[in-house]
Amino acid sequence: MNSFRKPTGFRKSETHRPQQTPCVGIFWFVMQAGRPELLTCQTPWRDAEDYGDFKTEAMAHYDFWPGLRERLKLVGEYEDWPRGRVVYHVRDAVFTAYIDRQLSGDGFRAAILEAFHLPPEPTRFAFDAHYSGAKFKVSGRPVRASAS
């Protein structure tokens, strides 16, 4: 799997392939053609940046968003769409997806698991104030588009 670190790179959700390495990274759900679409910047967890006891994507939402917004002709700023981050806790051997509360539905969680190639166990979902308060709302069943 490629690591997308340049502001112009992104990955839309793709079909789960069990042999693929689980990834960490940042993501957004944005409305495209009337449906929520998952956009990610991700790195295989073993290649990710060390951050204390965690492995995390080095790219920040605010650094990645301008190129993504320009390429996809999106509106708003990086914090305007529901977003989150997937990290790996090395000591506990567990993935955690920090998400906006409006992403609590099963469809959104399944799309995140699929896109980041995460095992349902041991993956946790947690709400984090840092990822709350999105200005725009997303609704409907998430689009599972092929990689771009």
Coordinates of C-alpha atoms in Angstrom, one line a residue:
M1 CA 0.0 0.0 0.0
N2 CA 1.2 3.5 -0.8
S3 CA 1.8 6.1 1.8
F4 CA 0.2 9.3 0.8
R5 CA 2.1 12.2 2.4
K6 CA 1.9 14.9 -0.3
P7 CA -0.9 17.4 0.1
T8 CA -2.1 16.4 -3.4
G9 CA -2.3 12.7 -2.6
F10 CA -5.4 11.0 -1.2
R11 CA -7.2 7.7 -1.1
K12 CA -10.8 7.0 -1.4
S13 CA -12.1 3.9 0.4
E14 CA -11.5 0.7 -1.3
T15 CA -12.5 -3.0 -1.2
H16 CA -11.0 -4.8 1.9
R17 CA -8.3 -7.3 1.1
P18 CA -7.5 -9.3 4.3
Q19 CA -3.8 -9.8 3.3
Q20 CA -3.2 -6.0 3.3
T21 CA -1.4 -4.5 6.3
P22 CA -3.6 -2.4 8.7
C23 CA -2.9 1.3 8.4
V24 CA -3.0 4.4 10.5
G25 CA -4.0 7.8 9.2
I26 CA -6.3 10.7 9.0
F27 CA -9.7 10.8 7.2
W28 CA -12.8 12.8 6.4
F29 CA -16.3 12.0 5.2
V30 CA -17.5 14.6 2.7
M31 CA -20.7 14.7 0.7
Q32 CA -20.1 14.0 -3.0
A33 CA -23.1 13.5 -5.4
G34 CA -25.5 13.3 -2.4
R35 CA -23.6 10.6 -0.5
P36 CA -20.9 10.5 2.1
E37 CA -17.5 9.6 0.7
L38 CA -14.5 8.6 2.8
L39 CA -11.2 10.3 2.0
T40 CA -8.0 9.2 3.7
C41 CA -4.3 9.8 4.1
Q42 CA -2.8 6.6 5.5
T43 CA 0.4 4.7 6.2
P44 CA 0.9 1.0 7.1
W45 CA 1.1 1.0 10.9
R46 CA 4.6 -0.5 11.0
D47 CA 6.0 2.4 8.8
A48 CA 4.1 5.1 10.8
E49 CA 5.6 7.8 13.0
D50 CA 6.3 6.9 16.6
Y51 CA 4.4 9.2 19.1
G52 CA 5.0 7.9 22.6
D53 CA 3.4 4.5 22.9
F54 CA 1.5 5.0 19.6
K55 CA 2.1 4.7 15.8
T56 CA 0.4 7.5 13.9
E57 CA 0.3 9.2 10.5
A58 CA 2.7 12.1 10.4
M59 CA 0.5 14.2 8.2
A60 CA -1.9 16.6 9.9
H61 CA -5.4 17.4 8.8
Y62 CA -4.6 21.1 8.3
D63 CA -1.6 20.4 6.1
F64 CA -3.3 17.8 3.9
W65 CA -6.6 19.6 3.4
P66 CA -5.6 22.4 1.0
G67 CA -4.3 20.0 -1.7
L68 CA -7.3 17.7 -1.2
R69 CA -9.8 20.6 -1.4
E70 CA -8.2 21.9 -4.6
R71 CA -8.0 18.5 -6.3
L72 CA -11.6 17.5 -5.5
K73 CA -13.1 21.0 -5.6
L74 CA -14.3 20.7 -2.0
V75 CA -15.8 23.6 0.0
G76 CA -14.9 24.6 3.5
E77 CA -11.9 24.2 5.7
Y78 CA -10.4 21.0 7.1
E79 CA -12.4 21.2 10.4
D80 CA -15.8 21.8 8.6
W81 CA -16.3 18.1 7.6
P82 CA -16.6 15.2 10.0
R83 CA -13.1 13.8 10.4
G84 CA -10.9 11.6 12.5
R85 CA -7.6 9.7 13.0
V86 CA -6.7 6.1 13.3
V87 CA -3.7 5.3 15.6
Y88 CA -2.1 2.1 16.8
H89 CA -1.2 1.6 20.5
V90 CA 1.9 -0.5 20.4
R91 CA 1.9 -1.7 24.0
D92 CA -1.8 -2.8 24.0
A93 CA -1.7 -4.0 20.4
V94 CA -5.0 -2.2 19.6
F95 CA -6.1 0.3 16.9
T96 CA -8.2 3.2 17.9
A97 CA -10.2 5.4 15.5
Y98 CA -11.0 8.8 17.0
I99 CA -14.1 10.1 15.3
D100 CA -16.6 12.9 15.2
R101 CA -19.9 11.9 16.9
Q102 CA -21.9 12.1 13.7
L103 CA -19.7 9.1 12.4
S104 CA -21.0 6.8 15.1
G105 CA -23.3 4.8 12.8
D106 CA -22.4 1.2 11.7
G107 CA -22.0 2.3 8.0
F108 CA -19.3 4.9 8.9
R109 CA -17.5 2.5 11.2
A110 CA -17.5 -0.3 8.6
A111 CA -16.2 2.1 5.9
I112 CA -13.3 3.1 8.2
L113 CA -12.4 -0.5 9.1
E114 CA -12.5 -1.4 5.4
A115 CA -10.5 1.6 4.1
F116 CA -7.7 1.2 6.7
H117 CA -7.7 -2.6 6.5
L118 CA -8.4 -2.8 10.3
P119 CA -9.4 -6.0 12.1
P120 CA -12.8 -5.6 13.8
E121 CA -11.0 -6.9 17.0
P122 CA -8.9 -5.3 18.4
T123 CA -10.1 -2.0 16.9
R124 CA -11.8 0.6 19.2
F125 CA -13.8 3.7 18.2
A126 CA -13.7 6.7 20.5
F127 CA -15.2 10.2 20.4
D128 CA -12.7 13.0 20.8
A129 CA -13.5 16.6 21.3
H130 CA -10.6 17.5 18.9
Y131 CA -12.6 15.9 16.1
S132 CA -16.1 17.2 17.0
G133 CA -18.0 20.2 15.9
A134 CA -18.0 19.7 12.1
K135 CA -19.9 22.5 10.4
F136 CA -21.2 20.2 7.6
K137 CA -23.3 17.1 8.1
V138 CA -23.0 13.8 6.3
S139 CA -25.8 11.3 6.0
G140 CA -26.6 8.2 4.0
R141 CA -24.6 5.1 3.3
P142 CA -20.9 5.8 2.7
V143 CA -19.6 5.3 -0.8
R144 CA -16.9 2.7 -1.2
A145 CA -15.1 3.9 -4.2
S146 CA -12.0 2.4 -5.7
A147 CA -8.6 4.0 -4.9
S148 CA -7.5 7.1 -6.8

